[in-house]
Amino acid sequence: MNTAAIYHRPESEYAFLYTADTFRIRLRTCKDDVKKVYLISGDPYTIDSQKWYLEEIPMKKSLSTLVHDYWEVEQTSSTRRLQYGFHIVGIDGTECFYGDQGIFAYESANLAEANYYFRIPYFHEIDRFKVPQWAKETIWYQIFPERFANGDSTNDPAHTLPWGSKAPDRDDFFGGDLQGVIDHLDYLVDLGINGIYFCPIFQAMSNHKYDTIDYLKVDPAFGDERLLKELIEKAHKKGIRIMLDAVFNHIGSDSPQWQDVIKNGEKSIYKDWFHIHSFPVDAYQMTDLPETAANLSYDTFAFTPFMPKLNTANPEVQSYLLDIAAYWVKEFDIDGWRLDVANEVDHHFWKLFHEKVTAIKPDIYILGEIWHSSQAWLQGDEFHAVMNYAFTDSIKDYFVKRKITASQMASGMNHQQMLYQDQVNEGTFNLLDSHDTARILTLCNGNKELMKAVLTFMFLQKGAPCIYYGTEIGLTGEDDPDCRKCMIWEKEQQDTELYGFIKELIYLRKRLSEILITGTIFWELIDDSQDVIHFSRELNGQKIHAIFNQSSTSYLVDQKNEIILSQNSELLNDGKAEIQQFGFILMCE
């Protein structure tokens, strides 16, 4: 037995309170190295009187990666205390005990010794990681406001171009605004959307608004505060939640704070609001950028001189930003904050942020923009979720980019799932494209059947799916800025068949929400040689089977259950179904 691969950590993603009364425990072992695992557990104060160490509970092997297997079990305790260890049986017949003191040969382990066990001193409900239930049930729709719809031409910026008249460049304006969103709320309702994530709407110089000038003012090109309140109220009446984008890592160079630093240098009252290395600072504007900003006298977002980085360790900056976060929740009743460049802001600030906004609205959703593994931010006192790029990148790398095998994809997805508590995975934010990436249809080289397959695969995973505006009608686009094209509203230019498919996919997600949110996933078959994947989701006796065929040859499957969705598949007379390339079949039993 490879004991070096055995791992557990109490009060982490390996041992966590899932509901108020149930505790979930995981153990990691080397892949295909362990035959059985048993949990030995009980109240720490009754080990002598009840001798619970003489009883064992079998654990189930759940997910696996290419190098590890994970075992899980759920426990309850009438005293809300728990002490536990693991009895591990290897494929080679070796047995060991694993607890707080390490790994011992099972025969020689002193199971009656209390200090040998891991311990959960008490099930504290206040410490349990909680994700708003509504967020788990949401189908998100991301809107880049400048490109969704122009509902009011009177607020168009100077030099606004005719809608959709050209492929967008970085500095183009086309006149999209909040009135345009209001005008098309019924369109989103028809599609099945119940959550809108807006890219920034606050006053800024750019079309993307990530260079904030005034956090307390809606950008005049989008409308005003009255119009935003109207939008939110109308959206709420239609069952749609609203999430705004908070850019707190940096501010725009046209902001009054940074302009004061440029004017007054070391005498500026805002000089400690930023990370400045020497004075005077360079007065770059968006229209006057150097070829490289790597040697600037101040820190920025990336190397972007018109986005000076804020010093969020400064109490004045903290107070300023926290008041802004509270204002939009209190006065406008927003439902969530998406936090831009969240991994470059200190953890201390995000803990203050979490405390501030949840005190106002306990079920607000806090989403961090992080593109990599994110355990440090997902401990229950900062974010509820992250934009799950690390998870969905595995999906794209297999289905779209063909860089990895199906086994490698499943391994990468399972690895990400095992980094977090189950409730984190249930509430995370899954996306295939965004304003920062090429559009999924373009990544699929225009192959609509492949696009449908990859969208369906994502919709069947844990986590709330997000559709980038226009995906549903076949909008294309390469990397930024091309992925920020104007939405197409002329029916004759929309892919209405694709719209109908995505509408059906959203309906299916809602219809099967409970099993798709919390159900266990089982990888029934992964055949790298034939490019076929068969997995299932299961909850309380209900089971959904999903079979995807990415190969160039057809694949036959027994069809014994109710078919709930299929593509490129045909029922045969002998009780079988034939799945063609890029095809899939979903069956419910």
Coordinates of C-alpha atoms in Angstrom, one line a residue:
M1 CA 0.0 0.0 0.0
N2 CA 1.3 3.5 -0.9
T3 CA 0.8 5.1 2.5
A4 CA 2.5 8.3 1.2
A5 CA -0.6 9.1 -0.8
I6 CA -3.0 8.8 2.1
Y7 CA -4.3 12.2 3.2
H8 CA -6.9 13.8 5.3
R9 CA -7.2 17.2 7.1
P10 CA -9.9 18.0 9.6
E11 CA -12.1 21.1 9.4
S12 CA -11.4 21.5 5.7
E13 CA -12.8 20.3 2.4
Y14 CA -11.9 16.8 3.8
A15 CA -14.2 17.2 6.8
F16 CA -17.0 19.8 6.9
L17 CA -20.5 20.4 8.1
Y18 CA -22.8 20.0 5.1
T19 CA -26.1 20.7 6.8
A20 CA -26.8 21.8 10.3
D21 CA -26.7 18.1 11.5
T22 CA -24.7 16.2 8.9
F23 CA -20.9 16.1 8.7
R24 CA -19.1 14.9 5.5
I25 CA -15.7 13.2 5.7
R26 CA -13.3 12.5 2.8
L27 CA -10.1 10.5 2.5
R28 CA -7.6 10.5 -0.3
T29 CA -5.6 7.4 -1.3
C30 CA -3.4 6.3 -4.2
K31 CA -5.5 5.4 -7.3
D32 CA -6.4 1.7 -7.5
D33 CA -4.3 1.0 -4.4
V34 CA -7.0 0.6 -1.7
K35 CA -9.7 -2.1 -1.6
K36 CA -11.8 -0.8 1.3
V37 CA -11.9 2.1 3.8
Y38 CA -13.9 2.1 7.1
L39 CA -14.6 5.0 9.4
I40 CA -14.2 4.5 13.1
S41 CA -16.0 7.3 15.0
G42 CA -17.9 8.4 18.1
D43 CA -18.1 11.0 20.8
P44 CA -14.7 11.8 22.2
Y45 CA -16.0 11.6 25.8
T46 CA -17.5 8.1 25.4
I47 CA -14.6 6.2 23.9
D48 CA -14.1 4.2 27.2
S49 CA -17.8 3.8 28.2
Q50 CA -19.2 2.9 24.7
K51 CA -16.1 1.4 23.1
W52 CA -17.2 2.7 19.8
Y53 CA -13.8 2.0 18.3
L54 CA -15.0 -1.6 18.0
E55 CA -17.5 -0.5 15.3
E56 CA -16.8 0.5 11.7
I57 CA -18.7 2.2 9.0
P58 CA -17.8 1.5 5.3
M59 CA -16.8 4.5 3.2
K60 CA -17.7 4.8 -0.5
K61 CA -15.2 5.5 -3.3
S62 CA -16.5 8.6 -5.0
L63 CA -14.4 10.6 -7.5
S64 CA -11.0 9.7 -8.8
T65 CA -8.2 11.5 -10.6
L66 CA -5.4 10.0 -12.6
V67 CA -3.4 9.6 -9.4
H68 CA -5.8 9.5 -6.5
D69 CA -9.1 7.9 -5.3
Y70 CA -11.4 9.7 -2.9
W71 CA -13.6 8.0 -0.3
E72 CA -16.6 9.7 1.4
V73 CA -19.0 9.1 4.2
E74 CA -21.7 11.2 5.9
Q75 CA -22.0 11.3 9.7
T76 CA -24.3 12.7 12.3
S77 CA -23.8 13.0 16.1
S78 CA -26.4 13.5 18.8
T79 CA -23.9 15.4 20.9
R80 CA -22.6 17.4 17.9
R81 CA -19.1 16.3 18.6
L82 CA -17.0 13.8 16.6
Q83 CA -13.8 11.9 16.9
Y84 CA -12.7 9.6 14.0
G85 CA -10.0 7.6 12.3
F86 CA -9.7 5.4 9.2
H87 CA -9.2 1.7 8.9
I88 CA -7.7 1.2 5.4
V89 CA -7.4 -2.1 3.6
G90 CA -5.0 -2.2 0.6
I91 CA -5.4 -4.2 -2.6
D92 CA -2.4 -6.2 -1.5
G93 CA -4.1 -7.1 1.8
T94 CA -2.2 -4.7 4.0
E95 CA -4.2 -3.0 6.7
C96 CA -3.5 0.3 8.5
F97 CA -5.0 2.8 10.9
Y98 CA -4.8 6.5 10.0
G99 CA -5.5 9.2 12.6
D100 CA -4.3 12.4 14.1
Q101 CA -1.0 10.8 15.1
G102 CA -0.2 9.3 11.7
I103 CA -0.4 5.9 10.1
F104 CA 0.1 2.7 12.0
A105 CA -0.2 -1.0 11.2
Y106 CA -3.8 -1.9 12.0
E107 CA -2.8 -4.8 14.3
S108 CA -0.6 -2.7 16.5
A109 CA -2.7 0.4 16.6
N110 CA -4.1 1.3 20.0
L111 CA -7.7 2.0 18.9
A112 CA -8.8 2.7 22.5
E113 CA -6.4 5.7 22.8
A114 CA -8.4 8.9 22.3
N115 CA -5.4 11.0 21.1
Y116 CA -5.0 8.7 18.1
Y117 CA -8.1 10.2 16.4
F118 CA -8.9 13.2 14.4
R119 CA -11.4 15.4 16.2
I120 CA -14.2 17.8 15.4
P121 CA -14.7 19.5 18.8
Y122 CA -18.2 20.8 18.0
F123 CA -20.6 21.2 15.0
H124 CA -20.8 25.0 15.0
E125 CA -23.6 26.1 12.7
I126 CA -22.1 29.7 12.5
D127 CA -19.0 28.3 10.9
R128 CA -20.8 26.2 8.3
F129 CA -20.2 27.3 4.7
K130 CA -23.5 28.5 3.3
V131 CA -24.4 29.4 -0.3
P132 CA -27.7 31.2 -1.0
Q133 CA -30.1 28.5 -2.3
W134 CA -31.3 30.8 -5.0
A135 CA -27.8 31.1 -6.4
K136 CA -27.6 27.3 -6.8
E137 CA -30.8 27.4 -8.8
T138 CA -29.9 30.3 -11.1
I139 CA -29.3 30.2 -14.8
W140 CA -27.0 33.3 -15.3
Y141 CA -26.9 35.5 -18.3
Q142 CA -23.8 37.8 -18.6
I143 CA -24.4 41.2 -20.2
F144 CA -21.7 43.6 -21.4
P145 CA -24.0 46.7 -21.2
E146 CA -22.4 48.7 -24.0
R147 CA -23.1 45.9 -26.5
F148 CA -26.5 44.4 -25.5
A149 CA -29.1 46.9 -26.8
N150 CA -29.4 50.6 -27.4
G151 CA -32.7 51.6 -25.9
D152 CA -32.1 55.3 -25.7
S153 CA -30.0 57.1 -28.3
T154 CA -30.2 60.4 -26.5
N155 CA -27.5 59.2 -24.0
D156 CA -25.1 57.9 -26.7
P157 CA -21.5 59.1 -26.3
A158 CA -19.9 61.2 -28.9
H159 CA -18.8 59.3 -32.0
T160 CA -21.1 56.4 -31.3
L161 CA -21.1 54.0 -34.2
P162 CA -24.3 52.6 -35.8
W163 CA -25.3 49.4 -34.0
G164 CA -23.4 46.4 -35.2
S165 CA -21.9 48.3 -38.1
K166 CA -18.4 46.8 -37.7
A167 CA -16.4 44.4 -35.6
P168 CA -15.5 46.1 -32.3
D169 CA -12.2 47.7 -31.7
R170 CA -11.0 48.4 -28.1
D171 CA -12.2 52.0 -28.0
D172 CA -15.5 51.7 -30.0
F173 CA -18.9 52.8 -28.7
F174 CA -22.2 51.5 -30.0
G175 CA -24.6 52.9 -27.5
G176 CA -25.8 50.0 -25.4
D177 CA -27.5 51.1 -22.2
L178 CA -29.8 50.0 -19.3
Q179 CA -33.0 51.0 -21.2
G180 CA -32.0 48.4 -23.8
V181 CA -31.9 45.8 -21.1
I182 CA -35.3 46.8 -19.8
D183 CA -36.7 46.6 -23.3
H184 CA -35.6 43.0 -23.6
L185 CA -36.4 41.6 -20.1
D186 CA -39.2 39.5 -21.6
Y187 CA -36.8 38.0 -24.1
L188 CA -34.7 36.8 -21.1
V189 CA -37.7 35.5 -19.4
D190 CA -38.7 33.6 -22.5
L191 CA -35.3 32.0 -22.7
G192 CA -35.5 30.9 -19.0
I193 CA -33.0 33.3 -17.5
N194 CA -33.4 34.0 -13.8
G195 CA -30.1 35.9 -13.1
I196 CA -28.3 38.7 -14.9
Y197 CA -24.6 39.4 -14.3
F198 CA -23.7 42.9 -15.5
C199 CA -20.2 44.0 -16.4
P200 CA -19.5 47.3 -14.7
I201 CA -22.1 50.0 -15.0
F202 CA -20.4 52.8 -13.0
Q203 CA -19.0 56.0 -14.5
A204 CA -15.8 55.4 -16.4
M205 CA -14.1 56.6 -19.6
S206 CA -13.9 53.3 -21.4
N207 CA -16.6 51.2 -23.1
H208 CA -15.9 48.3 -20.7
K209 CA -16.0 50.5 -17.5
Y210 CA -13.3 48.6 -15.6
D211 CA -11.6 52.0 -15.1
T212 CA -14.0 53.5 -12.6
I213 CA -14.2 57.3 -12.1
D214 CA -17.2 57.4 -9.7
Y215 CA -18.5 54.2 -8.0
L216 CA -21.6 56.0 -6.8
K217 CA -22.8 57.0 -10.2
V218 CA -24.3 55.1 -13.1
D219 CA -22.3 55.9 -16.3
P220 CA -24.4 58.6 -18.1
A221 CA -24.0 56.6 -21.3
F222 CA -26.0 53.8 -19.7
G223 CA -28.6 55.9 -18.0
D224 CA -28.9 57.0 -14.3
E225 CA -29.6 55.7 -10.9
R226 CA -33.4 56.1 -11.4
L227 CA -33.2 53.9 -14.5
L228 CA -31.1 51.3 -12.7
K229 CA -33.6 51.1 -9.9
E230 CA -36.4 50.7 -12.4
L231 CA -34.5 47.9 -14.2
I232 CA -33.9 46.0 -10.9
E233 CA -37.5 46.4 -9.7
K234 CA -38.8 45.1 -13.1
A235 CA -36.3 42.3 -13.2
H236 CA -37.2 41.2 -9.7
K237 CA -40.9 41.2 -10.6
K238 CA -40.1 38.8 -13.4
G239 CA -38.1 36.5 -11.1
I240 CA -34.6 37.7 -12.3
R241 CA -31.8 38.4 -9.8
I242 CA -29.2 41.1 -10.5
M243 CA -25.5 40.9 -9.9
L244 CA -23.2 44.0 -10.4
D245 CA -19.5 44.1 -11.0
A246 CA -17.3 45.6 -8.3
V247 CA -13.8 46.8 -9.5
F248 CA -12.0 47.3 -6.2
N249 CA -8.6 46.1 -7.1
H250 CA -7.9 49.3 -9.0
I251 CA -9.5 52.6 -10.0
G252 CA -9.5 54.7 -13.2
S253 CA -6.8 57.3 -13.8
D254 CA -9.5 59.9 -14.4
S255 CA -10.9 59.4 -10.9
P256 CA -10.6 62.5 -8.6
Q257 CA -8.4 60.5 -6.2
W258 CA -5.8 59.7 -8.8
Q259 CA -6.0 63.1 -10.4
D260 CA -5.2 64.6 -7.0
V261 CA -2.1 62.5 -6.7
I262 CA -1.0 63.6 -10.2
K263 CA -1.6 67.3 -9.2
N264 CA -0.2 67.3 -5.7
G265 CA 2.3 64.4 -5.6
E266 CA 3.5 63.6 -2.1
K267 CA 1.3 66.3 -0.6
S268 CA -1.9 64.6 -2.0
I269 CA -4.3 63.3 0.7
Y270 CA -4.8 60.3 -1.4
K271 CA -1.1 59.3 -1.9
D272 CA -1.5 56.3 0.5
W273 CA -4.6 55.1 -1.3
F274 CA -2.2 53.6 -3.9
H275 CA 1.0 51.6 -4.2
I276 CA 3.4 54.4 -5.3
H277 CA 7.1 53.9 -5.4
S278 CA 8.3 57.3 -6.3
F279 CA 7.1 60.8 -7.2
P280 CA 6.0 62.4 -9.4
V281 CA 3.7 59.7 -10.9
D282 CA 3.2 59.5 -14.6
A283 CA 0.1 61.2 -15.9
Y284 CA -1.0 58.6 -18.5
Q285 CA -4.5 58.7 -19.9
M286 CA -6.3 56.0 -22.0
T287 CA -5.4 57.9 -25.2
D288 CA -1.8 58.4 -24.3
L289 CA -0.4 55.0 -23.4
P290 CA 3.3 53.9 -23.4
E291 CA 4.3 50.8 -25.3
T292 CA 5.0 49.2 -21.9
A293 CA 4.1 50.1 -18.4
A294 CA 6.4 47.6 -16.7
N295 CA 8.6 50.4 -15.2
L296 CA 5.9 52.7 -13.9
S297 CA 6.4 54.4 -10.6
Y298 CA 3.2 52.9 -9.2
D299 CA 1.4 49.5 -9.2
T300 CA -1.4 48.9 -11.6
F301 CA -3.8 46.2 -12.8
A302 CA -1.5 44.1 -15.0
F303 CA 0.7 46.8 -16.8
T304 CA -2.2 49.1 -17.5
P305 CA -1.2 52.7 -16.5
F306 CA -4.8 54.1 -16.5
M307 CA -5.8 51.5 -13.9
P308 CA -3.7 52.4 -10.7
K309 CA -4.0 49.7 -8.0
L310 CA -5.8 50.6 -4.8
N311 CA -4.2 50.0 -1.4
T312 CA -7.0 48.0 0.2
A313 CA -4.9 47.7 3.4
N314 CA -5.4 51.4 4.0
P315 CA -8.4 51.9 6.4
E316 CA -9.5 55.0 4.4
V317 CA -9.7 52.9 1.2
Q318 CA -11.4 50.1 3.1
S319 CA -14.1 52.5 4.5
Y320 CA -14.6 54.1 1.1
L321 CA -15.0 50.8 -0.8
L322 CA -17.1 49.1 1.9
D323 CA -19.5 52.1 2.0
I324 CA -19.9 51.7 -1.8
A325 CA -20.6 48.0 -1.5
A326 CA -23.2 48.6 1.1
Y327 CA -24.8 51.5 -0.8
W328 CA -25.8 49.5 -3.8
V329 CA -27.2 46.7 -1.7
K330 CA -29.2 49.0 0.6
E331 CA -30.5 51.5 -1.9
F332 CA -30.9 49.3 -5.0
D333 CA -31.5 45.8 -3.6
I334 CA -29.0 44.1 -5.8
D335 CA -28.6 40.4 -5.3
G336 CA -24.9 39.8 -5.8
W337 CA -21.5 41.3 -6.3
R338 CA -19.0 39.9 -8.8
L339 CA -15.5 41.0 -7.7
D340 CA -13.1 41.8 -10.4
V341 CA -9.4 40.7 -10.1
A342 CA -10.4 39.3 -6.7
N343 CA -7.2 37.3 -6.2
E344 CA -5.0 40.4 -6.2
V345 CA -6.9 42.0 -3.3
D346 CA -5.9 41.1 0.3
H347 CA -7.9 38.5 2.2
H348 CA -8.4 40.8 5.1
F349 CA -10.3 43.3 3.0
W350 CA -12.6 40.5 1.5
K351 CA -13.4 39.3 5.0
L352 CA -14.5 42.9 5.9
F353 CA -16.5 43.0 2.6
H354 CA -18.3 39.7 3.4
E355 CA -19.2 40.9 6.8
K356 CA -20.5 44.2 5.6
V357 CA -22.7 43.1 2.8
T358 CA -24.1 39.9 4.4
A359 CA -25.2 42.0 7.4
I360 CA -27.4 44.0 5.1
K361 CA -28.6 41.1 2.9
P362 CA -27.9 37.7 4.4
D363 CA -28.6 35.9 1.1
I364 CA -26.5 38.1 -1.2
Y365 CA -24.2 36.2 -3.5
I366 CA -20.5 37.0 -3.5
L367 CA -18.6 35.8 -6.6
G368 CA -14.9 36.3 -7.1
E369 CA -13.1 36.5 -10.4
I370 CA -10.4 33.9 -9.9
W371 CA -9.1 31.8 -12.8
H372 CA -7.2 29.2 -10.7
S373 CA -7.8 26.9 -7.7
S374 CA -9.3 29.1 -5.0
Q375 CA -9.4 27.3 -1.6
A376 CA -8.1 30.3 0.3
W377 CA -11.1 32.4 -0.7
L378 CA -13.7 29.8 -0.2
Q379 CA -13.6 29.1 3.5
G380 CA -17.0 30.7 4.3
D381 CA -15.9 34.2 5.3
E382 CA -15.0 35.7 1.9
F383 CA -16.7 34.5 -1.3
H384 CA -19.6 32.1 -1.9
A385 CA -18.1 31.1 -5.3
V386 CA -15.6 31.9 -8.0
M387 CA -15.9 32.0 -11.8
N388 CA -15.1 28.4 -12.3
Y389 CA -12.6 28.7 -15.2
A390 CA -10.3 26.0 -13.7
F391 CA -13.2 23.5 -13.9
T392 CA -14.6 24.4 -17.2
D393 CA -11.2 24.7 -18.9
S394 CA -10.9 20.9 -18.6
I395 CA -14.2 20.6 -20.4
K396 CA -13.1 22.9 -23.2
D397 CA -9.6 21.3 -23.4
Y398 CA -11.3 18.0 -24.2
F399 CA -14.4 18.8 -26.2
V400 CA -13.2 21.9 -28.1
K401 CA -9.5 22.2 -28.1
R402 CA -8.8 18.4 -28.2
K403 CA -5.7 18.9 -26.1
I404 CA -6.5 16.2 -23.6
T405 CA -8.2 12.8 -23.4
A406 CA -11.6 12.2 -21.8
S407 CA -9.8 10.5 -18.8
Q408 CA -7.7 13.6 -18.4
M409 CA -10.7 15.8 -18.5
A410 CA -12.6 13.8 -15.9
S411 CA -9.4 13.8 -13.7
G412 CA -9.1 17.6 -13.9
M413 CA -12.8 18.2 -13.1
N414 CA -12.7 15.7 -10.2
H415 CA -9.6 17.3 -8.9
Q416 CA -11.3 20.7 -8.8
Q417 CA -14.4 19.2 -7.1
M418 CA -12.3 17.7 -4.4
L419 CA -10.6 21.0 -3.6
Y420 CA -13.9 22.4 -2.1
Q421 CA -16.7 21.5 0.2
D422 CA -19.8 20.1 -1.6
Q423 CA -21.9 23.3 -1.0
V424 CA -19.1 25.3 -2.7
N425 CA -19.3 23.1 -5.8
E426 CA -23.1 23.4 -5.8
G427 CA -23.1 27.2 -5.9
T428 CA -20.1 27.9 -8.1
F429 CA -20.3 29.9 -11.4
N430 CA -19.7 27.8 -14.5
L431 CA -19.0 29.4 -17.8
L432 CA -17.6 28.5 -21.2
D433 CA -17.0 32.1 -22.5
S434 CA -17.2 35.6 -21.3
H435 CA -16.1 39.2 -22.2
D436 CA -12.5 38.1 -21.5
T437 CA -12.5 35.0 -23.8
A438 CA -13.3 33.9 -27.3
R439 CA -16.9 32.9 -27.8
I440 CA -17.7 29.2 -27.5
L441 CA -19.1 28.9 -31.1
T442 CA -15.9 30.5 -32.4
L443 CA -13.8 28.1 -30.3
C444 CA -15.8 25.3 -31.9
N445 CA -14.9 26.6 -35.3
G446 CA -18.5 27.2 -36.1
N447 CA -19.5 23.6 -35.4
K448 CA -22.9 24.1 -33.8
E449 CA -23.4 20.4 -33.0
L450 CA -20.2 20.4 -31.0
M451 CA -21.2 23.6 -29.3
K452 CA -24.5 22.0 -28.2
A453 CA -22.7 19.0 -26.8
V454 CA -20.3 21.0 -24.7
L455 CA -23.0 23.3 -23.4
T456 CA -25.1 20.3 -22.5
F457 CA -22.2 18.7 -20.8
M458 CA -21.6 21.8 -18.7
F459 CA -25.3 22.1 -17.8
L460 CA -25.2 18.6 -16.3
Q461 CA -22.4 19.4 -13.8
K462 CA -22.6 20.8 -10.3
G463 CA -22.6 24.6 -10.2
A464 CA -24.8 27.3 -11.8
P465 CA -24.3 27.7 -15.5
C466 CA -23.9 31.1 -17.2
I467 CA -24.7 32.0 -20.8
Y468 CA -22.7 34.9 -22.3
Y469 CA -25.1 37.3 -24.1
G470 CA -25.7 36.2 -27.7
T471 CA -24.5 32.6 -27.3
E472 CA -28.1 31.5 -27.6
I473 CA -28.5 33.0 -31.1
G474 CA -25.1 32.1 -32.5
L475 CA -23.0 35.2 -31.9
T476 CA -19.3 34.6 -32.7
G477 CA -16.1 36.4 -31.7
E478 CA -12.4 35.9 -31.1
D479 CA -10.6 37.1 -28.0
D480 CA -11.2 40.6 -26.6
P481 CA -12.4 42.9 -28.2
D482 CA -14.0 40.7 -30.8
C483 CA -15.9 38.7 -28.2
R484 CA -17.7 42.0 -27.3
K485 CA -19.8 42.3 -30.5
C486 CA -23.2 44.0 -30.6
M487 CA -26.1 41.7 -29.9
I488 CA -28.1 40.8 -33.0
W489 CA -31.8 41.6 -32.6
E490 CA -33.1 41.0 -36.2
K491 CA -34.9 37.7 -36.1
E492 CA -33.8 36.8 -39.6
Q493 CA -30.2 37.1 -38.6
Q494 CA -30.6 35.0 -35.4
D495 CA -30.1 31.3 -35.2
T496 CA -33.5 30.5 -33.9
E497 CA -32.9 26.8 -33.9
L498 CA -30.0 27.2 -31.5
Y499 CA -32.1 29.5 -29.4
G500 CA -34.7 26.8 -29.1
F501 CA -32.2 24.2 -28.1
I502 CA -30.7 26.4 -25.4
K503 CA -34.1 27.3 -24.1
E504 CA -34.9 23.5 -23.9
L505 CA -31.6 23.0 -22.1
I506 CA -32.4 25.7 -19.5
Y507 CA -35.9 24.1 -19.0
L508 CA -34.2 20.7 -18.5
R509 CA -31.8 22.2 -15.9
K510 CA -34.7 23.7 -14.0
R511 CA -36.9 20.6 -14.2
L512 CA -34.0 18.4 -12.8
S513 CA -32.6 21.1 -10.6
E514 CA -32.4 19.0 -7.4
I515 CA -30.5 16.1 -8.8
L516 CA -28.2 18.4 -10.9
I517 CA -27.4 20.6 -8.0
T518 CA -26.8 18.0 -5.2
G519 CA -26.8 14.6 -6.9
T520 CA -23.7 12.4 -6.9
I521 CA -21.8 12.0 -10.1
F522 CA -20.6 8.5 -11.2
W523 CA -18.3 8.0 -14.2
E524 CA -19.8 4.9 -15.7
L525 CA -17.5 4.6 -18.7
I526 CA -14.7 6.7 -20.1
D527 CA -13.3 5.1 -23.3
D528 CA -10.4 7.2 -24.6
S529 CA -9.9 4.9 -27.6
Q530 CA -13.4 5.5 -28.8
D531 CA -13.9 9.0 -27.4
V532 CA -17.1 8.0 -25.6
I533 CA -18.1 9.2 -22.1
H534 CA -20.9 7.8 -20.0
F535 CA -21.7 9.4 -16.6
S536 CA -24.7 9.5 -14.3
R537 CA -26.1 11.8 -11.7
E538 CA -28.0 10.2 -8.8
L539 CA -30.1 11.4 -5.9
N540 CA -32.7 9.6 -3.7
G541 CA -33.1 6.8 -6.2
Q542 CA -33.5 9.0 -9.2
K543 CA -30.8 8.6 -11.9
I544 CA -29.9 10.5 -15.0
H545 CA -27.6 8.9 -17.6
A546 CA -25.6 11.0 -20.0
I547 CA -23.6 9.5 -22.9
F548 CA -21.5 11.7 -25.2
N549 CA -19.8 10.5 -28.4
Q550 CA -17.0 12.6 -29.7
S551 CA -15.6 10.1 -32.2
S552 CA -16.1 10.1 -35.9
T553 CA -17.9 6.7 -35.8
S554 CA -21.4 6.0 -34.3
Y555 CA -21.8 4.4 -30.9
L556 CA -24.6 2.0 -29.9
V557 CA -26.1 2.1 -26.4
D558 CA -29.0 0.2 -24.8
Q559 CA -32.0 2.4 -24.6
K560 CA -34.0 1.1 -21.6
N561 CA -35.0 4.4 -19.9
E562 CA -36.9 7.5 -20.7
I563 CA -35.0 9.8 -23.2
I564 CA -35.2 13.4 -22.0
L565 CA -32.8 15.0 -24.4
S566 CA -30.8 13.9 -27.4
Q567 CA -28.7 15.1 -30.3
N568 CA -27.4 13.3 -33.3
S569 CA -28.9 10.1 -32.0
E570 CA -31.4 7.7 -33.5
L571 CA -33.6 5.0 -31.8
L572 CA -33.3 1.6 -33.4
N573 CA -35.8 -1.2 -33.5
D574 CA -33.9 -3.5 -31.2
G575 CA -34.1 -1.4 -28.1
K576 CA -30.8 0.4 -28.8
A577 CA -29.9 4.0 -29.7
E578 CA -27.2 5.0 -32.2
I579 CA -25.2 8.1 -31.3
Q580 CA -23.4 9.9 -34.1
Q581 CA -20.3 12.2 -33.9
F582 CA -20.8 15.1 -31.5
G583 CA -24.0 13.4 -30.4
F584 CA -25.4 12.7 -26.9
I585 CA -28.3 11.1 -25.3
L586 CA -29.8 11.8 -21.8
M587 CA -31.9 9.2 -20.2
C588 CA -33.8 9.2 -16.9
E589 CA -34.6 6.2 -14.7

